[in-house]
Short mmCIF file of C-alpha atoms and ligand atoms in Angstrom, two decimals:
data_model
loop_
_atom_site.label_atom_id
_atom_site.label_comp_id
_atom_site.label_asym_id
_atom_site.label_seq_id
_atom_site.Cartn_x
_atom_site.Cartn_y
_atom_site.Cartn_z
CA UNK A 22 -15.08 -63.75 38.80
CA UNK A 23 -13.47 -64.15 35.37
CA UNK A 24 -10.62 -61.57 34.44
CA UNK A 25 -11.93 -58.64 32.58
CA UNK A 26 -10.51 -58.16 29.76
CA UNK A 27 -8.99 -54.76 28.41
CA UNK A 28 -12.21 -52.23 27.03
CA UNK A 29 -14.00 -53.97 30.16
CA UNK A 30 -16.04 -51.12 32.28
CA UNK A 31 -15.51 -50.23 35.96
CA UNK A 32 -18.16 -48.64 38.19
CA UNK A 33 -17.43 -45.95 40.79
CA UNK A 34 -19.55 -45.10 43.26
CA UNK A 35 -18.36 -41.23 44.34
CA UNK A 36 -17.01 -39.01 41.78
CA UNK A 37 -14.48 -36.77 44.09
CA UNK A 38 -10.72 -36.77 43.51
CA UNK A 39 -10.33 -40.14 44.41
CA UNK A 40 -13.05 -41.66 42.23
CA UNK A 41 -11.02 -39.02 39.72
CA UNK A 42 -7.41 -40.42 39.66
CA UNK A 43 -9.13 -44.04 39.88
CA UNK A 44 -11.09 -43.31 36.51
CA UNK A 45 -7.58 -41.97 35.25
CA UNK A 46 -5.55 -45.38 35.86
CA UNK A 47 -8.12 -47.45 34.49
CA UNK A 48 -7.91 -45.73 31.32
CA UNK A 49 -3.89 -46.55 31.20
CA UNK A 50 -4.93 -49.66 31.41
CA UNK A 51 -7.61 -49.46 28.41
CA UNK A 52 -10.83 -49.90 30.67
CA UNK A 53 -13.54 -47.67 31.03
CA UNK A 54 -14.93 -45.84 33.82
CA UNK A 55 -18.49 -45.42 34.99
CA UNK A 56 -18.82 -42.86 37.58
CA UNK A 57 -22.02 -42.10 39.67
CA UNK A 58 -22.14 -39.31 41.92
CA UNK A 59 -25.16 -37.31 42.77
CA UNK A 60 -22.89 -34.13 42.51
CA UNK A 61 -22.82 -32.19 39.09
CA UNK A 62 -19.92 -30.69 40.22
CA UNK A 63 -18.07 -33.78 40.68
CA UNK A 64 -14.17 -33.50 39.86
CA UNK A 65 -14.28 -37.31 38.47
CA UNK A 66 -17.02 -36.21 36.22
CA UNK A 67 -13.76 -34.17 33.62
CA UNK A 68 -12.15 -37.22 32.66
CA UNK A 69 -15.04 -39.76 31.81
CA UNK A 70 -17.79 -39.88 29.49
CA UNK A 71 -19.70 -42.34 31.41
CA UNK A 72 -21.41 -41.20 34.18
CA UNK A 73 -24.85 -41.10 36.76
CA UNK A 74 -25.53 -38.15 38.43
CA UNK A 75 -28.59 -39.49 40.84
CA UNK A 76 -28.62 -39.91 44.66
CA UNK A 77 -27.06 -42.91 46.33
CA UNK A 78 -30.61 -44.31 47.47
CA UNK A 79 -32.33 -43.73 43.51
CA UNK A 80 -33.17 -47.67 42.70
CA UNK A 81 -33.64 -47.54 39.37
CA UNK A 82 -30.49 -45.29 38.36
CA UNK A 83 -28.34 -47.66 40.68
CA UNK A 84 -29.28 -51.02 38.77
CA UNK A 85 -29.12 -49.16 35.37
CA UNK A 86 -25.49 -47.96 36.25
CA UNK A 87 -25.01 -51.66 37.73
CA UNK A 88 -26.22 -53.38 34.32
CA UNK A 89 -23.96 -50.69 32.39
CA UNK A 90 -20.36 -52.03 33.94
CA UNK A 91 -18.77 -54.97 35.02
CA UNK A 92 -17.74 -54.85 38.24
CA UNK A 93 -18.68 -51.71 41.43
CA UNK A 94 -16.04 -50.65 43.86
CA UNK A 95 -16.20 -46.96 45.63
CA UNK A 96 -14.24 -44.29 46.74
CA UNK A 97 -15.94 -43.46 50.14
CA UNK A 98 -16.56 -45.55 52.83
CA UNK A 99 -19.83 -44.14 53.62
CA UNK A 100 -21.64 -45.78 50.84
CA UNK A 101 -25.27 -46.60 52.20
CA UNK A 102 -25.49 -50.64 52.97
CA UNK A 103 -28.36 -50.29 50.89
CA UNK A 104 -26.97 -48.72 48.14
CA UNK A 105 -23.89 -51.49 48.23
CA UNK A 106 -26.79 -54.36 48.42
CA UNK A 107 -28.45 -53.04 45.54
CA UNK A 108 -25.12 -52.89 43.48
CA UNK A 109 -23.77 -55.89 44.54
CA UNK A 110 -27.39 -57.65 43.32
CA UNK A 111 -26.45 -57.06 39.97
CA UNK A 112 -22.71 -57.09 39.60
CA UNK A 113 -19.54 -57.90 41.80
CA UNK A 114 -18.44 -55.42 44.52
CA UNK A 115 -15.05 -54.83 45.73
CA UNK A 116 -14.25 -54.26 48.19
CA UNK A 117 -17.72 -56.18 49.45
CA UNK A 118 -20.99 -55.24 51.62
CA UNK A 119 -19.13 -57.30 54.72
CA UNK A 120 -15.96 -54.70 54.37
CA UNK A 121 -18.09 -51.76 54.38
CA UNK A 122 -20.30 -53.01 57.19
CA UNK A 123 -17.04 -53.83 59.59
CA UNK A 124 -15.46 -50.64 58.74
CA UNK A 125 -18.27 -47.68 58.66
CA UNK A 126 -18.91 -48.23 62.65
CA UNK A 127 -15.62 -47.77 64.65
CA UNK A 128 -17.03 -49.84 67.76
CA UNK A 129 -17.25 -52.79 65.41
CA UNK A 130 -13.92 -51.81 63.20
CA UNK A 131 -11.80 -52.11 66.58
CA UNK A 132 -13.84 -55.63 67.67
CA UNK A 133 -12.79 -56.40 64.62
CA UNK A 134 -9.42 -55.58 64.58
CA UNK A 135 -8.40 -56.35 68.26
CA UNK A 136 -10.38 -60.00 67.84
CA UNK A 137 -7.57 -61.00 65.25
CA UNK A 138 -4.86 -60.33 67.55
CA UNK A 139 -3.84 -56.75 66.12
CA UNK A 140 -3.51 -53.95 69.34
CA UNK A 141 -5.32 -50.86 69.08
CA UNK A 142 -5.52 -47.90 71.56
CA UNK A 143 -7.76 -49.17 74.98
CA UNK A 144 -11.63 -48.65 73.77
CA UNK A 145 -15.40 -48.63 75.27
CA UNK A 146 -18.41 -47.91 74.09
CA UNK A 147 -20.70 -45.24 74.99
CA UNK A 148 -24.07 -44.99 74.48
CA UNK A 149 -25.61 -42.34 77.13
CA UNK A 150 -24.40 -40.26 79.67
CA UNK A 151 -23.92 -42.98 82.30
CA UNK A 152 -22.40 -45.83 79.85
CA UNK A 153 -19.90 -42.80 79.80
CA UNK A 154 -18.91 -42.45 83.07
CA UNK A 155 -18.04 -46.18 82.86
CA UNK A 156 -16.20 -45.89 79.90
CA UNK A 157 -13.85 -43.64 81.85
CA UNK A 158 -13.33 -45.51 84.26
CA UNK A 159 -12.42 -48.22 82.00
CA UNK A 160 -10.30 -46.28 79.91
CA UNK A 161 -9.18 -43.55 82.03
CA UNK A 162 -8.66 -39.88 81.06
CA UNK A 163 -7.04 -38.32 78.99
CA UNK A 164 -9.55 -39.95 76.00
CA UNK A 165 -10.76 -39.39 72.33
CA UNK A 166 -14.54 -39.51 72.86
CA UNK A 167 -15.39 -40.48 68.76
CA UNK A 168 -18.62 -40.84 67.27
CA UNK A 169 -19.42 -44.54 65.56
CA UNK A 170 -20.24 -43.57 62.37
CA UNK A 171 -19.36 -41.02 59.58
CA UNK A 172 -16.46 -39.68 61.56
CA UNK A 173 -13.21 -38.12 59.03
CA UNK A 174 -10.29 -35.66 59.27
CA UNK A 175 -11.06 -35.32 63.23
CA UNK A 176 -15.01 -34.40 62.97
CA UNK A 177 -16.78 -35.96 65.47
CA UNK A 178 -14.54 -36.29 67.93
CA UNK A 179 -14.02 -34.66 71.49
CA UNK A 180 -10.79 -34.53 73.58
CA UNK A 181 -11.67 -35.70 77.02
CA UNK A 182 -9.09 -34.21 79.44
CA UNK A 183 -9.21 -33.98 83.13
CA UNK A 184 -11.87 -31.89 84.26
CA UNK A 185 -13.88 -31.92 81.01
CA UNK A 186 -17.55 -32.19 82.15
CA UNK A 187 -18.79 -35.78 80.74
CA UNK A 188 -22.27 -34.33 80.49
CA UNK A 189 -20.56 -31.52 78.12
CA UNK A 190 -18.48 -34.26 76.12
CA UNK A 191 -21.41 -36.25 75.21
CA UNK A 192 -23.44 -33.24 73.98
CA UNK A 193 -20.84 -31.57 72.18
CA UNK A 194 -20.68 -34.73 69.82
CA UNK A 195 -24.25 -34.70 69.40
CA UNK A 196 -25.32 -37.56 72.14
CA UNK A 197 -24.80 -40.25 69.01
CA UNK A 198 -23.31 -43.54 69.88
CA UNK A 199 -19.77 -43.22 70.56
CA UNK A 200 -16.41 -45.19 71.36
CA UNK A 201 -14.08 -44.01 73.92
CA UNK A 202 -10.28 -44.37 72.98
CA UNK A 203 -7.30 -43.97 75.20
CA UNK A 204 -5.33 -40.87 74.32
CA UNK A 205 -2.45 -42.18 72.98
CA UNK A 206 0.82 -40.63 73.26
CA UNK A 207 2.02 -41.66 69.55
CA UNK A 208 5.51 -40.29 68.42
CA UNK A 209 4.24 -40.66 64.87
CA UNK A 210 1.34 -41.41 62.67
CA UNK A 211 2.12 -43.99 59.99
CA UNK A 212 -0.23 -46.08 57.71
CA UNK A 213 0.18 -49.24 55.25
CA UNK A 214 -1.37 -48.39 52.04
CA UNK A 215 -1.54 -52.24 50.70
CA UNK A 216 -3.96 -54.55 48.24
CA UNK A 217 -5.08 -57.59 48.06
CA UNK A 218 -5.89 -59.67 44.76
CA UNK A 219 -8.86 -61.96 44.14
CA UNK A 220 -6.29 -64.78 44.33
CA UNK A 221 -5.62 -63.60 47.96
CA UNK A 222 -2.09 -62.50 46.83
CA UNK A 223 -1.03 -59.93 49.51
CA UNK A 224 1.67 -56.33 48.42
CA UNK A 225 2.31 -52.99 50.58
CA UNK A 226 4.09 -50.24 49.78
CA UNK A 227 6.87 -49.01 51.99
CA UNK A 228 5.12 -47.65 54.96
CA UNK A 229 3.90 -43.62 54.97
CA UNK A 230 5.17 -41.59 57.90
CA UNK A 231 1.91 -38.84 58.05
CA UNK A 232 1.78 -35.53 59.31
CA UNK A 233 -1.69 -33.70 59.65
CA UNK A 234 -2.68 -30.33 60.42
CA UNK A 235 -5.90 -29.34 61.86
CA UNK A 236 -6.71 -32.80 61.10
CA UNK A 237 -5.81 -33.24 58.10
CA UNK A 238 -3.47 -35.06 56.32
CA UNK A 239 -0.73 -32.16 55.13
CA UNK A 240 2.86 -34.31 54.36
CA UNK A 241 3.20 -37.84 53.72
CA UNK A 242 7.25 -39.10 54.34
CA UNK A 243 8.58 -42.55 52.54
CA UNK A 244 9.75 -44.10 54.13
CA UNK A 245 8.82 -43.55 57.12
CA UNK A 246 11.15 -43.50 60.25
CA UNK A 247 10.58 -46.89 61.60
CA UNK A 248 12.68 -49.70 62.86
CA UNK A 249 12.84 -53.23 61.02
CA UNK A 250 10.92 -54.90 63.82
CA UNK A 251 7.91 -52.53 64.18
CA UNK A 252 8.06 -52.09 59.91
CA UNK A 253 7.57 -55.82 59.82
CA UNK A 254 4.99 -55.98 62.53
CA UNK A 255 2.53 -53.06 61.02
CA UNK A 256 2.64 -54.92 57.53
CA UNK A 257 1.91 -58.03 59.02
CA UNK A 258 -1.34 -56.31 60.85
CA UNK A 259 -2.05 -54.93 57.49
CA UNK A 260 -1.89 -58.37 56.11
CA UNK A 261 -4.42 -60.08 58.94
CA UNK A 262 -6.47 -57.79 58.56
CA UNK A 263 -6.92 -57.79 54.46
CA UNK A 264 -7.04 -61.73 55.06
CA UNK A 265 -9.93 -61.93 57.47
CA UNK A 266 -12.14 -59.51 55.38
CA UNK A 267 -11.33 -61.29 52.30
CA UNK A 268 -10.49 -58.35 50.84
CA UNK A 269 -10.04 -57.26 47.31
CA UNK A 270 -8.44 -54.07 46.31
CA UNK A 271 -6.85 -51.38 48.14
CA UNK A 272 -6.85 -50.21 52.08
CA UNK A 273 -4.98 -48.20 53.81
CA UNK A 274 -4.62 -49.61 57.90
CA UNK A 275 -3.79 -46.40 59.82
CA UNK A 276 -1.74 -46.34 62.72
CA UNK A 277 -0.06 -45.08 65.66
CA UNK A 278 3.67 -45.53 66.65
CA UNK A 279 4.24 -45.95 70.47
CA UNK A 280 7.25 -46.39 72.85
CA UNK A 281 6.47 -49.00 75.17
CA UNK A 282 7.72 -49.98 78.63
CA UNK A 283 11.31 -51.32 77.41
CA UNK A 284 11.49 -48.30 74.83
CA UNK A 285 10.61 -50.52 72.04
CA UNK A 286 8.81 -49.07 69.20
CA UNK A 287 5.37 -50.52 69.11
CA UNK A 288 2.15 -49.74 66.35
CA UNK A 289 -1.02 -49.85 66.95
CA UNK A 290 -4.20 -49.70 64.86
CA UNK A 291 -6.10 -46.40 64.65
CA UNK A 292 -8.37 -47.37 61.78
CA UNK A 293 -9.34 -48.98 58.13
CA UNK A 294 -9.74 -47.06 55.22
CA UNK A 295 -11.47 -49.59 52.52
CA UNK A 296 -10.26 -47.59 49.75
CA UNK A 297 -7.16 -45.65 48.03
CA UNK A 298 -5.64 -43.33 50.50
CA UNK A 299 -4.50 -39.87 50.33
CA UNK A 300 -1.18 -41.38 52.07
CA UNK A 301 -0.78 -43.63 48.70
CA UNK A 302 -0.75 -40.47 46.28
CA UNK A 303 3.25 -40.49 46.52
CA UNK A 304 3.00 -44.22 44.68
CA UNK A 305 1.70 -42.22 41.65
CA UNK A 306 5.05 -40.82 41.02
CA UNK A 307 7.21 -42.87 43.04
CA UNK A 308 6.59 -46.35 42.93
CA UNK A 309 6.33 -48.98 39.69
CA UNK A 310 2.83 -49.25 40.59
CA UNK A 311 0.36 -46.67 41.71
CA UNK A 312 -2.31 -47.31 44.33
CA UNK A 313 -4.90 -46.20 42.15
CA UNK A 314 -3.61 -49.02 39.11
CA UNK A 315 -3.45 -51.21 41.44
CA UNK A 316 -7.06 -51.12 42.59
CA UNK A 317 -8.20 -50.99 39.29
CA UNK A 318 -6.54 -54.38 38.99
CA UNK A 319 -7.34 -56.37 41.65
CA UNK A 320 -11.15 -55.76 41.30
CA UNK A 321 -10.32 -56.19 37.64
CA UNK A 322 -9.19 -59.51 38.71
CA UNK A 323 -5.71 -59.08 37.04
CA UNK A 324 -2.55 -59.71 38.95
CA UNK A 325 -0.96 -57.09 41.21
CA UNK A 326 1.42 -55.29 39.77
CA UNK A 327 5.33 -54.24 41.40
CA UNK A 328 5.22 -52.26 44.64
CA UNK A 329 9.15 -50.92 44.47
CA UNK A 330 10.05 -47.60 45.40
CA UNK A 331 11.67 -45.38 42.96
CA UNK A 332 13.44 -43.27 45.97
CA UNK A 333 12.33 -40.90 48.74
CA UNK A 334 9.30 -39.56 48.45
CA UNK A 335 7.40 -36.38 49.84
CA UNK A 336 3.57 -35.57 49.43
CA UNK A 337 2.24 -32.18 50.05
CA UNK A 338 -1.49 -31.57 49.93
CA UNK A 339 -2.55 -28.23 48.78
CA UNK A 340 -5.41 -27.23 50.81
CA UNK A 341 -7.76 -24.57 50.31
CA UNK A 342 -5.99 -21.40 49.74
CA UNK A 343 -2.18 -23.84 49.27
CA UNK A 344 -3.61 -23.97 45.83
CA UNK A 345 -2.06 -20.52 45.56
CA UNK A 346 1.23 -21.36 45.65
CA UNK A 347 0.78 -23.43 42.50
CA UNK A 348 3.18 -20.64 40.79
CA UNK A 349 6.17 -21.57 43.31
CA UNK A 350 5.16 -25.59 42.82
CA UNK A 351 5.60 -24.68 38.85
CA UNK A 352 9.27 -23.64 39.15
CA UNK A 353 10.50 -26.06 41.06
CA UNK A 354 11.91 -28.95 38.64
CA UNK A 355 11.66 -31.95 41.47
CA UNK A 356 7.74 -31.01 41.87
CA UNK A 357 5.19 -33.51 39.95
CA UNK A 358 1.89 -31.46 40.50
CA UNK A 359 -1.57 -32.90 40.29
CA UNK A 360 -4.81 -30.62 40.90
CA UNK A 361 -8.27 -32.26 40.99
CA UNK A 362 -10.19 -29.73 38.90
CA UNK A 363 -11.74 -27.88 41.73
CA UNK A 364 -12.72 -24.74 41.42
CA UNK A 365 -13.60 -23.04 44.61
CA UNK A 366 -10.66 -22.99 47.17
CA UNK A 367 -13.03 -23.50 50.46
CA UNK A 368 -10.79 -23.79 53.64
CA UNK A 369 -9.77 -27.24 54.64
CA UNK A 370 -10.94 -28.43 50.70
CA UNK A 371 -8.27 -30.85 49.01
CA UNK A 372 -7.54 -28.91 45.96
CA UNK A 373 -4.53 -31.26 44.66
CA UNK A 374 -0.85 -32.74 45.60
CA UNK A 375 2.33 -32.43 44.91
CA UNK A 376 5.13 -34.93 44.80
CA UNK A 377 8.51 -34.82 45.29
CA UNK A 378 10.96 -37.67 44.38
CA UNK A 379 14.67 -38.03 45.26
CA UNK A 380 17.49 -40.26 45.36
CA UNK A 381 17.76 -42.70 48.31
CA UNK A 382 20.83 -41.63 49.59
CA UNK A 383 19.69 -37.90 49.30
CA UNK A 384 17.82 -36.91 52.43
P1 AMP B 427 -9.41 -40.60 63.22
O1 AMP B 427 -10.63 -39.86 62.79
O2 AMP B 427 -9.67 -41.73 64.14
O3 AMP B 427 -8.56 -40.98 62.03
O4 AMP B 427 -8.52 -39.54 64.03
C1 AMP B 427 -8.01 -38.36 63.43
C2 AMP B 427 -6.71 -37.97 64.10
O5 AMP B 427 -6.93 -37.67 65.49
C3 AMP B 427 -5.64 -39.04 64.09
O6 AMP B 427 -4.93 -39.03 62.88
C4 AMP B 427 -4.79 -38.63 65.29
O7 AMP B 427 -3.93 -37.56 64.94
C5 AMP B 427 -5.82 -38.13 66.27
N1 AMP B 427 -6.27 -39.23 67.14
C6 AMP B 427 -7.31 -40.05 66.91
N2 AMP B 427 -7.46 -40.97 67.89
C7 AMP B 427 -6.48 -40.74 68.76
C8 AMP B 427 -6.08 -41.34 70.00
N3 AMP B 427 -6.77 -42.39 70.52
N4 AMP B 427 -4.99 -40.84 70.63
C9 AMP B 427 -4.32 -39.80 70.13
N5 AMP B 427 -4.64 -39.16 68.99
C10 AMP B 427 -5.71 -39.61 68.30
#
């Protein structure tokens, strides 16, 4: 693909916060944003003119929206494989049908990842009752019992401890096809928020220390606490893994920091997210380049830009009723605030972030 040139139009498949702040950086660079969403109420929808509001399976909208830009990418990995077929027949998609395919089903994701080399947490897969009981014995207890597909923020998923009924597992996830994971004591929960160019050049970020509550992400830390050795190692799994998929754009690799044996810090992969990251907000006030720039340029075809830190940085969602605090988040001089245009506060809902920057040496 040739590079687009500035006044060049982007597609977005999803129009929620994400599909919001990408829409935002393409316009600082001078392109234009198509979003389709089937939601009316979509916070992406404010701050474009261009946009579809039709389901994700509607033919004829998707190839009209398709002819109307220049190149597709998305801001969910759940897009329908036939609704990224039917895109990709008319115009590029980035990150492509292959990426989306690998990453939507976890039993292939962690194939995936573990057949280049990178460690994840032990795994089987389970599709009944009794391919459960054999899963346990080949991953021992305690376990994550995780649905395939359409999993997030700790849905679909059952803890397995000792005693725990398998019969009772598998129905309180709905009997669906399932992977069992080794608990894994992690002492944190980092990711690599990275991208990849059409020219296959390869930048991260500094890597995001994450903290979640009730499953979901609530701080993001940069850096992160993490020795040199295990620093070097998750970037480089990062790296493999945006190789082999011949990736373009933005991912975040998610993973889990482990002592081993000899007390040596160790990562492992949890999982791929094919897309910006709610652990990459922070970039949007503290690095040269944002996350969300940065995608828009590598499916743009243009060349990365800087990665650099511009000191410690601190991301606070505001969840649900957090949103009420915005007064406090006002006053306080360090606090860049972004809010997504949402206007009911439902529990659990990201309503916006805020971002605090300091100098290296003050933490
Ligand atoms: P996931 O949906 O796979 O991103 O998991 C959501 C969260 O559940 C993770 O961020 C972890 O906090 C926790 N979790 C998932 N899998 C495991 C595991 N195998 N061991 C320990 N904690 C896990």
């Amino acid at each position: 693909m040739r590079r687009l040139p500035p006044g060049a139009t982007i597609g977005i498949l999803g129009g929620g916060q994400l599909g919001r702040m990408l829409a935002l950086a393409a316009a600082k660079l001078g392109l234009k944003a198509h979003i389709y969403c089937p939601d009316l109420k979509s916070p992406a929808f404010d701050v474009t003119r261009d946009i579809t509001i039709a389901p994700y399976e509607d033919e004829a909208a998707l190839a009209l929206f398709a002819e109307s830009v220049d190149v597709v990418t998305y801001e969910f990995e759940n897009v329908p494989a036939r609704t990224a077929a039917m895109v990709a027949h008319h115009r590029p998609l980035f990150p492509d049908a292959r990426v989306l395919a690998t990453t939507q089903d976890r039993l292939t994701e962690k194939t995936f990842i573990n057949s280049l080399g990178v460690p994840t947490a032990r795994f089987a897969p389970v599709d009944d009752r009794s391919s459960l009981a054999k899963a346990v014995g080949a991953v021992g207890r305690p376990a994550v019992l995780k649905t395939r597909r359409f999993g997030y923020d700790g849905k679909g998923q059952v803890m397995l401890r000792e005693g725990l009924d398998l019969d009772a597992a598998f129905g309180l996830i709905g009997r669906q096809s399932s992977i069992l994971e080794a608990f894994v004591p992690f002492e944190r929960e980092i990711s690599v928020v990275a991208a990849r160019g059409i020219d296959g050049t390869f930048a991260a970020w500094d890597i995001a220390e994450n903290r979640h509550e009730n499953h979901i992400l609530k701080t993001t830390l940069v850096p992160a606490t993490l020795g040199a050795a295990a620093a070097e190692a998750a970037v480089s799994c990062a790296e493999r893994i945006a190789a082999a998929l011949d990736y373009v754009g933005v991912l975040a690799v998610e993973m889990f920091v482990v002592r081993d044996a000899g007390g040596r810090e160790t990562v492992l992969v949890n999982e791929i997210a094919p897309r910006v990251h709610n652990s990459g907000h922070w970039t949007m006030d503290g690095a040269v380049t944002c996350q969300f720039e940065q995608h828009i340029r590598a499916i743009a075809g243009w060349p990365l830009g800087g990665t650099s830190r511009r000191g410690r940085a601190e991301m606070t969602n505001l969840i649900g009723d957090d949103v009420n605090d915005l007064n406090t988040w006002l006053k306080d001089p360090s606090a860049s605030i972004h809010l997504y245009g949402k206007s009911d506060a439902r529990p659990g809902r990201k309503m916006g972030h805020v971002t605090r920057v300091s100098a290296e040496d003050s933490a």
